[in-house]
Short mmCIF file of C-alpha atoms and ligand atoms in Angstrom, two decimals:
data_model
loop_
_atom_site.label_atom_id
_atom_site.label_comp_id
_atom_site.label_asym_id
_atom_site.label_seq_id
_atom_site.Cartn_x
_atom_site.Cartn_y
_atom_site.Cartn_z
CA MET A 1 -103.56 2.74 -100.76
CA ILE A 2 -103.00 -0.81 -98.85
CA ALA A 3 -103.38 0.25 -94.95
CA VAL A 4 -102.50 -2.41 -92.61
CA ASP A 5 -104.30 -1.38 -88.79
CA GLY A 6 -101.37 -1.76 -86.43
CA ALA A 7 -98.55 -1.96 -88.78
CA ARG A 8 -96.65 1.25 -88.00
CA GLU A 9 -96.82 1.02 -84.16
CA ARG A 10 -95.33 -3.19 -84.50
CA VAL A 11 -92.64 -0.71 -85.96
CA VAL A 12 -92.21 0.70 -82.50
CA ALA A 13 -92.34 -1.91 -79.83
CA VAL A 14 -89.99 -4.46 -82.25
CA ILE A 15 -87.18 -1.71 -81.64
CA GLU A 16 -87.92 -0.90 -78.91
CA GLU A 17 -87.81 -4.63 -77.02
CA ASN A 18 -85.38 -5.47 -78.70
CA ALA A 19 -83.31 -2.57 -77.99
CA ASP A 20 -81.02 -3.66 -75.35
CA ALA A 21 -79.56 -6.81 -78.47
CA ILE A 22 -78.98 -4.25 -80.81
CA VAL A 23 -76.99 -1.08 -78.45
CA SER A 24 -75.41 -4.95 -77.84
CA LEU A 25 -74.06 -5.62 -80.82
CA SER A 26 -72.84 -2.81 -81.49
CA LYS A 27 -71.15 -2.00 -78.82
CA TYR A 28 -69.58 -5.25 -79.65
CA ILE A 29 -68.24 -4.06 -83.38
CA HIS A 30 -66.72 -1.08 -81.61
CA ALA A 31 -65.60 -3.38 -79.43
CA ASN A 32 -63.60 -5.49 -82.03
CA PRO A 33 -62.69 -3.16 -84.78
CA GLU A 34 -62.13 -4.65 -87.85
CA ILE A 35 -60.70 -3.27 -91.20
CA ALA A 36 -62.07 -3.45 -94.16
CA MET A 37 -62.39 -7.66 -96.27
CA GLN A 38 -61.74 -7.88 -92.12
CA GLU A 39 -64.63 -7.58 -90.78
CA PHE A 40 -65.20 -11.68 -90.49
CA LYS A 41 -66.92 -11.72 -86.24
CA SER A 42 -68.80 -8.24 -87.18
CA SER A 43 -70.34 -9.19 -90.20
CA LYS A 44 -70.71 -12.85 -88.07
CA ALA A 45 -72.34 -11.06 -85.59
CA CYS A 46 -75.15 -8.57 -87.20
CA ALA A 47 -75.81 -12.01 -89.30
CA ASP A 48 -76.53 -13.93 -85.94
CA LEU A 49 -78.29 -11.41 -85.36
CA LEU A 50 -80.95 -11.19 -88.02
CA GLU A 51 -80.96 -15.39 -87.71
CA HIS A 52 -82.01 -15.29 -84.40
CA PHE A 53 -84.85 -12.45 -86.05
CA GLY A 54 -86.25 -14.29 -88.59
CA PHE A 55 -85.17 -13.44 -91.61
CA LYS A 56 -83.21 -15.75 -94.36
CA VAL A 57 -79.87 -15.54 -93.94
CA GLU A 58 -77.05 -16.11 -97.32
CA ARG A 59 -73.38 -15.70 -96.02
CA ASN A 60 -70.64 -15.18 -98.43
CA VAL A 61 -72.59 -13.19 -100.95
CA ALA A 62 -70.86 -12.04 -104.29
CA ASP A 63 -68.52 -14.68 -102.84
CA ILE A 64 -66.88 -12.22 -100.44
CA PRO A 65 -66.20 -13.76 -97.12
CA THR A 66 -67.91 -10.69 -95.29
CA ALA A 67 -70.78 -9.78 -96.83
CA PHE A 68 -74.52 -11.37 -96.28
CA SER A 69 -78.04 -10.53 -96.61
CA ALA A 70 -81.07 -11.18 -95.06
CA LEU A 71 -84.72 -11.60 -96.13
CA ALA A 72 -88.12 -11.64 -95.13
CA GLY A 73 -91.78 -12.26 -97.15
CA ASP A 74 -92.43 -13.64 -99.60
CA THR A 75 -94.07 -11.05 -101.97
CA GLY A 76 -94.47 -7.12 -102.94
CA PRO A 77 -92.18 -4.87 -103.28
CA LEU A 78 -88.25 -5.05 -102.04
CA ILE A 79 -86.67 -2.02 -98.62
CA ALA A 80 -83.62 -2.44 -98.99
CA TYR A 81 -80.86 -1.22 -95.40
CA LEU A 82 -77.51 -1.52 -95.93
CA SER A 83 -75.72 -2.21 -93.52
CA GLU A 84 -71.63 -1.46 -92.70
CA TYR A 85 -69.38 -2.46 -90.38
CA ASP A 86 -65.55 -1.70 -91.18
CA ALA A 87 -63.35 0.22 -89.71
CA LEU A 88 -60.66 2.77 -90.00
CA PRO A 89 -56.61 1.06 -89.32
CA GLY A 90 -54.68 2.26 -86.37
CA LEU A 91 -58.35 4.41 -85.12
CA GLY A 92 -60.97 1.62 -84.85
CA HIS A 93 -64.90 2.83 -86.02
CA GLY A 94 -64.45 6.73 -85.90
CA CYS A 95 -66.63 6.64 -88.92
CA GLY A 96 -69.32 4.92 -86.64
CA HIS A 97 -70.28 1.22 -88.54
CA ASN A 98 -71.07 -0.34 -85.54
CA LEU A 99 -73.87 2.37 -86.29
CA ILE A 100 -74.60 1.42 -89.60
CA ALA A 101 -75.11 -1.55 -88.82
CA ILE A 102 -77.71 -1.90 -86.01
CA ALA A 103 -79.99 1.20 -87.83
CA GLY A 104 -80.22 -1.21 -91.29
CA ILE A 105 -80.90 -4.41 -89.10
CA ALA A 106 -82.94 -2.57 -86.34
CA ALA A 107 -85.02 -0.92 -89.27
CA GLY A 108 -85.48 -4.84 -91.07
CA LEU A 109 -86.44 -6.19 -88.14
CA GLY A 110 -89.05 -3.17 -88.05
CA LEU A 111 -90.41 -3.23 -91.21
CA LYS A 112 -90.11 -7.68 -91.02
CA ALA A 113 -92.46 -7.07 -88.37
CA ALA A 114 -94.91 -5.47 -90.42
CA ILE A 115 -94.86 -7.71 -93.07
CA ASP A 116 -95.21 -10.29 -89.91
CA GLY A 117 -98.51 -8.56 -89.77
CA GLY A 118 -99.57 -8.36 -92.67
CA LEU A 119 -98.44 -5.85 -94.72
CA SER A 120 -98.26 -7.55 -98.50
CA GLY A 121 -93.92 -6.48 -98.23
CA ARG A 122 -90.29 -7.72 -98.30
CA VAL A 123 -87.29 -6.21 -97.01
CA ALA A 124 -83.97 -7.22 -96.41
CA VAL A 125 -80.77 -6.25 -95.05
CA PHE A 126 -77.40 -5.81 -96.18
CA GLY A 127 -74.10 -6.38 -94.34
CA THR A 128 -72.22 -4.36 -96.85
CA PRO A 129 -67.93 -4.95 -96.09
CA ALA A 130 -64.87 -2.40 -96.90
CA GLU A 131 -67.36 1.05 -97.54
CA GLU A 132 -63.89 2.55 -96.03
CA ALA A 133 -61.88 0.28 -99.00
CA VAL A 134 -61.98 -1.62 -102.00
CA GLY A 135 -65.99 -0.84 -101.84
CA GLY A 136 -68.58 -3.47 -100.69
CA LYS A 137 -71.29 -2.15 -101.94
CA VAL A 138 -69.56 -1.76 -105.98
CA LEU A 139 -68.65 -5.34 -106.18
CA MET A 140 -71.99 -6.17 -105.06
CA ALA A 141 -73.68 -3.96 -107.10
CA ASN A 142 -71.56 -5.79 -110.14
CA ALA A 143 -72.08 -8.89 -109.23
CA GLY A 144 -76.07 -8.38 -109.61
CA VAL A 145 -77.06 -8.33 -104.68
CA PHE A 146 -79.37 -5.81 -105.87
CA ALA A 147 -81.04 -5.64 -108.88
CA GLU A 148 -84.12 -7.04 -107.57
CA VAL A 149 -84.19 -4.48 -104.86
CA ASP A 150 -86.93 -1.56 -105.19
CA ALA A 151 -85.52 0.89 -103.23
CA ALA A 152 -82.23 0.34 -100.77
CA LEU A 153 -81.27 3.08 -97.77
CA GLY A 154 -79.65 3.61 -95.02
CA ALA A 155 -78.23 5.27 -92.38
CA HIS A 156 -74.90 7.84 -91.21
CA PRO A 157 -73.43 8.85 -88.16
CA GLY A 158 -72.84 12.85 -88.28
CA THR A 159 -72.56 15.62 -86.73
CA SER A 160 -74.55 18.58 -85.18
CA GLU A 161 -74.34 19.67 -88.50
CA ALA A 162 -76.66 16.65 -90.51
CA SER A 163 -79.44 16.75 -92.27
CA CYS A 164 -81.76 15.17 -94.77
CA PRO A 165 -80.83 15.29 -98.77
CA THR A 166 -85.15 16.33 -99.10
CA VAL A 167 -84.37 18.81 -101.30
CA GLU A 168 -82.75 18.90 -105.59
CA GLY A 169 -79.05 19.21 -104.82
CA SER A 170 -79.09 17.79 -102.32
CA GLY A 171 -77.24 14.51 -101.41
CA GLN A 172 -74.49 14.60 -103.93
CA ALA A 173 -71.28 12.84 -103.61
CA LEU A 174 -68.49 12.20 -106.72
CA ALA A 175 -67.74 9.68 -109.46
CA CYS A 176 -64.26 8.08 -108.28
CA MET A 177 -61.54 6.51 -109.67
CA LEU A 178 -58.36 5.73 -109.44
CA VAL A 179 -55.78 5.18 -111.91
CA ARG A 180 -52.17 4.33 -112.27
CA MET A 181 -49.17 5.42 -114.86
CA GLU A 182 -46.03 3.29 -114.69
CA PHE A 183 -43.57 4.76 -116.77
CA HIS A 184 -40.76 2.14 -118.07
CA GLY A 185 -37.57 3.67 -119.40
CA GLN A 186 -33.40 2.77 -119.92
CA ALA A 187 -31.14 2.72 -116.98
CA ALA A 188 -28.43 5.04 -116.96
CA HIS A 189 -24.98 6.50 -115.53
CA ALA A 190 -26.84 9.51 -114.57
CA ALA A 191 -23.14 11.69 -115.15
CA GLY A 192 -21.34 9.26 -117.40
CA ASP A 193 -23.49 7.77 -120.29
CA PRO A 194 -27.26 9.98 -119.84
CA TRP A 195 -27.82 9.92 -123.16
CA ASN A 196 -27.40 5.99 -123.06
CA GLY A 197 -30.95 6.53 -120.30
CA ARG A 198 -34.84 7.07 -121.41
CA ASN A 199 -35.68 9.28 -117.54
CA SER A 200 -39.48 7.82 -116.72
CA LEU A 201 -39.46 10.31 -114.19
CA ASP A 202 -38.33 13.42 -116.24
CA ALA A 203 -42.73 11.28 -117.82
CA VAL A 204 -44.36 11.53 -113.92
CA ILE A 205 -43.10 15.00 -113.96
CA HIS A 206 -44.85 15.13 -117.51
CA VAL A 207 -47.88 13.90 -115.90
CA PHE A 208 -48.06 16.30 -113.65
CA ASN A 209 -47.73 19.41 -115.61
CA GLY A 210 -50.08 18.34 -118.55
CA ILE A 211 -52.93 18.42 -115.71
CA ASN A 212 -51.82 21.19 -114.07
CA ALA A 213 -53.35 22.17 -117.81
CA LEU A 214 -55.31 20.09 -118.04
CA ARG A 215 -57.27 21.52 -114.48
CA GLN A 216 -58.40 24.63 -116.29
CA HIS A 217 -61.05 23.36 -119.22
CA VAL A 218 -62.43 21.05 -116.69
CA LYS A 219 -65.52 21.69 -114.83
CA SER A 220 -65.93 23.03 -111.13
CA ASP A 221 -66.37 19.97 -110.11
CA ALA A 222 -64.38 17.50 -110.88
CA ARG A 223 -61.06 16.70 -108.91
CA LEU A 224 -57.73 15.85 -109.80
CA HIS A 225 -55.37 14.73 -107.59
CA GLY A 226 -52.38 12.85 -107.59
CA ILE A 227 -48.77 11.37 -106.17
CA VAL A 228 -45.21 9.64 -106.82
CA THR A 229 -45.01 5.98 -106.21
CA HIS A 230 -42.17 5.61 -107.66
CA GLY A 231 -39.93 8.49 -108.76
CA GLY A 232 -36.02 6.41 -109.41
CA LEU A 233 -34.02 5.00 -106.58
CA ALA A 234 -30.55 7.54 -106.54
CA PRO A 235 -29.61 10.25 -108.05
CA ASN A 236 -26.64 9.26 -110.42
CA VAL A 237 -29.09 6.48 -111.89
CA ILE A 238 -31.40 7.69 -114.55
CA PRO A 239 -34.60 6.41 -113.06
CA ASP A 240 -35.73 2.79 -115.24
CA TYR A 241 -38.84 2.59 -113.99
CA ALA A 242 -40.74 5.75 -112.37
CA ALA A 243 -45.47 5.87 -111.39
CA THR A 244 -48.26 7.62 -110.43
CA GLU A 245 -50.84 7.80 -108.71
CA TRP A 246 -54.11 10.02 -109.18
CA PHE A 247 -58.02 9.96 -108.29
CA VAL A 248 -60.39 11.78 -110.81
CA ARG A 249 -63.31 13.01 -109.99
CA ALA A 250 -66.52 14.35 -111.24
CA GLY A 251 -69.56 15.15 -110.47
CA THR A 252 -70.93 12.51 -113.14
CA THR A 253 -69.42 9.19 -113.78
CA ALA A 254 -69.19 9.81 -117.61
CA TYR A 255 -68.04 12.57 -116.99
CA MET A 256 -64.97 11.22 -115.06
CA LEU A 257 -64.96 8.45 -117.69
CA GLN A 258 -63.96 11.21 -119.86
CA LEU A 259 -61.62 12.98 -118.28
CA ALA A 260 -60.11 9.62 -117.11
CA ASP A 261 -58.92 9.35 -120.89
CA ARG A 262 -57.83 12.56 -121.20
CA VAL A 263 -55.56 12.35 -118.52
CA LYS A 264 -54.68 8.76 -120.13
CA GLU A 265 -53.75 10.94 -123.13
CA ILE A 266 -52.32 13.10 -121.34
CA ALA A 267 -49.56 10.45 -120.36
CA GLU A 268 -49.54 8.61 -123.61
CA GLY A 269 -47.28 11.82 -124.91
CA ALA A 270 -45.31 11.88 -121.22
CA ALA A 271 -44.09 8.88 -122.82
CA LEU A 272 -44.00 9.89 -126.04
CA MET A 273 -41.63 12.77 -125.07
CA THR A 274 -39.38 10.92 -122.55
CA GLY A 275 -39.00 7.90 -124.91
CA THR A 276 -40.42 5.74 -122.70
CA ARG A 277 -43.56 3.19 -121.96
CA LEU A 278 -46.31 3.35 -120.71
CA GLU A 279 -48.41 1.27 -117.94
CA PHE A 280 -52.21 2.11 -117.82
CA SER A 281 -54.74 0.79 -114.91
CA THR A 282 -57.45 1.06 -113.35
CA PRO A 283 -57.09 -0.56 -110.32
CA GLU A 284 -60.30 -0.73 -108.42
CA GLU A 285 -63.39 -0.60 -109.25
CA ALA A 286 -64.23 3.33 -109.63
CA ASN A 287 -67.50 5.05 -107.11
CA SER A 288 -70.35 6.35 -109.23
CA ASP A 289 -71.90 9.69 -108.05
CA MET A 290 -75.02 9.49 -105.95
CA ILE A 291 -78.04 9.70 -106.90
CA THR A 292 -79.85 10.02 -104.38
CA ASN A 293 -84.15 10.17 -104.00
CA HIS A 294 -85.53 13.01 -102.31
CA VAL A 295 -89.24 11.30 -103.01
CA MET A 296 -88.21 9.25 -100.49
CA ALA A 297 -86.14 11.37 -98.54
CA ARG A 298 -88.50 13.84 -97.88
CA VAL A 299 -90.98 10.48 -96.41
CA LEU A 300 -87.75 10.06 -94.29
CA LYS A 301 -88.04 13.01 -92.64
CA LYS A 302 -91.29 13.50 -92.15
CA HIS A 303 -90.60 10.47 -90.04
CA LEU A 304 -88.04 11.24 -88.11
CA ASP A 305 -89.54 14.69 -87.43
CA ALA A 306 -92.55 12.46 -85.90
CA VAL A 307 -90.32 9.43 -84.46
CA GLY A 308 -88.85 12.80 -82.48
CA LEU A 309 -85.63 13.27 -84.34
CA PRO A 310 -85.87 16.55 -86.51
CA ILE A 311 -82.93 16.84 -88.11
CA PRO A 312 -83.22 19.98 -90.49
CA GLU A 313 -83.05 19.99 -94.26
CA SER A 314 -80.41 19.72 -96.84
CA LYS A 315 -79.27 23.08 -98.95
CA PRO A 316 -78.17 22.12 -101.84
CA GLU A 317 -74.38 21.60 -102.32
CA ALA A 318 -72.04 19.85 -104.65
CA GLY A 319 -70.66 16.63 -103.54
CA SER A 320 -67.21 17.15 -102.17
CA GLY A 321 -66.79 13.22 -101.37
CA SER A 322 -67.51 10.22 -102.12
CA THR A 323 -68.77 7.03 -101.77
CA ASP A 324 -69.64 3.08 -102.62
CA TRP A 325 -73.57 4.41 -101.53
CA GLY A 326 -73.67 5.84 -105.59
CA ASN A 327 -72.97 2.46 -107.71
CA VAL A 328 -76.18 1.54 -105.52
CA SER A 329 -77.73 4.50 -106.75
CA TYR A 330 -77.51 3.84 -109.92
CA VAL A 331 -78.99 0.41 -109.64
CA THR A 332 -82.18 0.51 -107.94
CA PRO A 333 -83.63 4.37 -106.12
CA SER A 334 -81.53 5.18 -103.44
CA LEU A 335 -80.77 7.52 -100.54
CA GLU A 336 -78.52 7.14 -97.20
CA VAL A 337 -79.77 10.37 -94.81
CA SER A 338 -77.09 11.46 -92.09
CA TYR A 339 -77.56 12.03 -88.35
CA PRO A 340 -76.31 13.61 -86.00
CA ILE A 341 -74.48 11.00 -83.01
CA VAL A 342 -73.04 14.25 -81.34
CA ASP A 343 -74.30 17.56 -80.21
CA ARG A 344 -71.43 19.52 -81.46
CA VAL A 345 -69.43 19.40 -85.42
CA ILE A 346 -66.71 17.35 -84.61
CA THR A 347 -63.84 16.22 -86.80
CA TRP A 348 -64.38 12.80 -88.63
CA HIS A 349 -62.39 10.16 -89.05
CA SER A 350 -60.89 10.81 -85.21
CA PRO A 351 -60.79 10.05 -81.39
CA ASP A 352 -63.33 11.97 -81.09
CA VAL A 353 -66.21 10.44 -83.43
CA VAL A 354 -65.00 6.55 -81.90
CA ALA A 355 -66.35 8.37 -78.85
CA ALA A 356 -69.35 9.27 -80.08
CA SER A 357 -69.49 5.46 -81.43
CA ASP A 358 -70.12 4.30 -78.45
CA SER A 359 -71.84 7.34 -77.12
CA GLU A 360 -75.39 6.81 -75.24
CA LEU A 361 -76.86 10.05 -77.51
CA GLY A 362 -75.10 8.02 -80.67
CA TYR A 363 -77.39 4.66 -79.59
CA GLN A 364 -80.35 6.64 -78.90
CA ASN A 365 -80.00 8.37 -81.94
CA THR A 366 -79.59 5.12 -84.41
CA LEU A 367 -82.50 3.14 -83.22
CA LEU A 368 -85.24 6.94 -83.99
CA VAL A 369 -83.37 6.72 -87.09
CA ALA A 370 -83.86 3.06 -87.80
CA LYS A 371 -87.58 2.87 -86.80
CA ALA A 372 -88.18 6.56 -89.20
CA LEU A 373 -86.71 4.14 -91.99
CA ALA A 374 -88.28 1.29 -91.37
CA LEU A 375 -92.25 3.73 -90.83
CA THR A 376 -90.75 5.05 -94.87
CA GLY A 377 -90.57 1.11 -96.08
CA ILE A 378 -93.82 0.95 -94.66
CA ASP A 379 -95.40 3.90 -96.62
CA LEU A 380 -93.04 2.58 -99.43
CA ILE A 381 -95.01 -1.04 -99.70
CA GLU A 382 -98.41 0.29 -99.15
CA ASN A 383 -98.08 3.26 -101.47
CA PRO A 384 -97.06 1.95 -105.05
CA GLU A 385 -97.65 5.66 -106.36
CA LEU A 386 -95.50 7.09 -104.04
CA LEU A 387 -92.70 3.91 -104.57
CA ALA A 388 -93.21 4.24 -108.76
CA GLU A 389 -92.52 8.03 -108.10
CA ALA A 390 -89.35 7.24 -106.75
CA LYS A 391 -88.36 5.11 -109.00
CA ALA A 392 -89.76 7.48 -112.24
CA THR A 393 -87.19 10.35 -111.20
CA TRP A 394 -84.62 8.19 -110.59
CA LYS A 395 -84.22 7.15 -113.97
CA ALA A 396 -84.57 9.98 -114.70
CA GLU A 397 -81.87 11.55 -113.11
CA VAL A 398 -79.90 7.86 -114.58
CA GLU A 399 -80.11 9.18 -117.97
CA LYS A 400 -80.27 12.90 -117.23
CA ARG A 401 -76.53 12.16 -115.31
CA SER A 402 -75.18 9.85 -118.57
CA GLN A 403 -74.99 12.11 -120.98
CA VAL A 404 -71.95 13.79 -121.06
CA SER A 405 -73.10 17.71 -121.86
ZN1 ZN B 1 -68.55 5.84 -92.73
ZN1 ZN B 2 -65.42 6.82 -93.55
#
């Protein structure tokens, strides 16, 4: 332990002293909702405030105009907080990312105050755009932005059912990739000379039947779901072009890639059966599954209780959704905690969330979670054994999940 006197008091004090500026930033983002990769006002306002707080800010990180990094401290472990700020098309801040933005910034400000007071570590706040589409963290992880980070932390708003993933098997998210299968056939008059046609829509139908047959033989965490994007233009023309898109999801990235190979084989079979030509592509970078760091979650839980946000511990549960946090979690020990911004259960991605994201309770709990995140950062810097334990469990989990059993 390399304890620094007064570090914890400094964290709490600096977040409280700057609460008005921080909440104003969140209200501004809420009032100016910007969708994925268009978050120009939001990212600028975040980066400007961090600069005002004394961080060294870099914009256009990973060649993404709305991504940024903000650093403070000279030596020691690097603790990162990840901020999001994208909104949903037609809805606004229906996922509360205006609160995620300030959770990361306030936590970063808190840890910086401790570092300025003598704690020997470094802190970063990363502005990570486009969580709802594209996945800014995926692009940033691929560009090596998080390579030096010793631990990455963040918070996501939730309902009264929000919980902290302290136990093994909690905090999971599925690996997910988009696959597109296009079939090129031969147009012909569907009644006049169908024997001259090669039916690309039949190939798409075979893909659906093939994947439906595959379902019986996949692990229970796998999810395969698709749509027909192109299925021909007129019933009296044999479709010479048809296309289908699928999400392939699984508990681990390794298993997802294996399933994607099976799907490709099905498509190849469909092309062979119909005499069409297959074009197989993966238009977007895949999301990795989420490796939640329970060592860090247990430390965070202790601080959440202490600051007055005693959310319950999560139960072990298979992942259902997917997040770009997954790709960060394969680069460095990672933790994203959920916390309540309403006192009841509401449907997510809805107008109810838009309202809750601009509520007294929402701001109040976001500042509490930021304090707990900053205090967790102090523990990780002050206590090398704790950080080493977090890293060891992370490394073991990456290795385990890289094998397909
Ligand atoms: Zn979200
Ligand atoms: Zn969302």
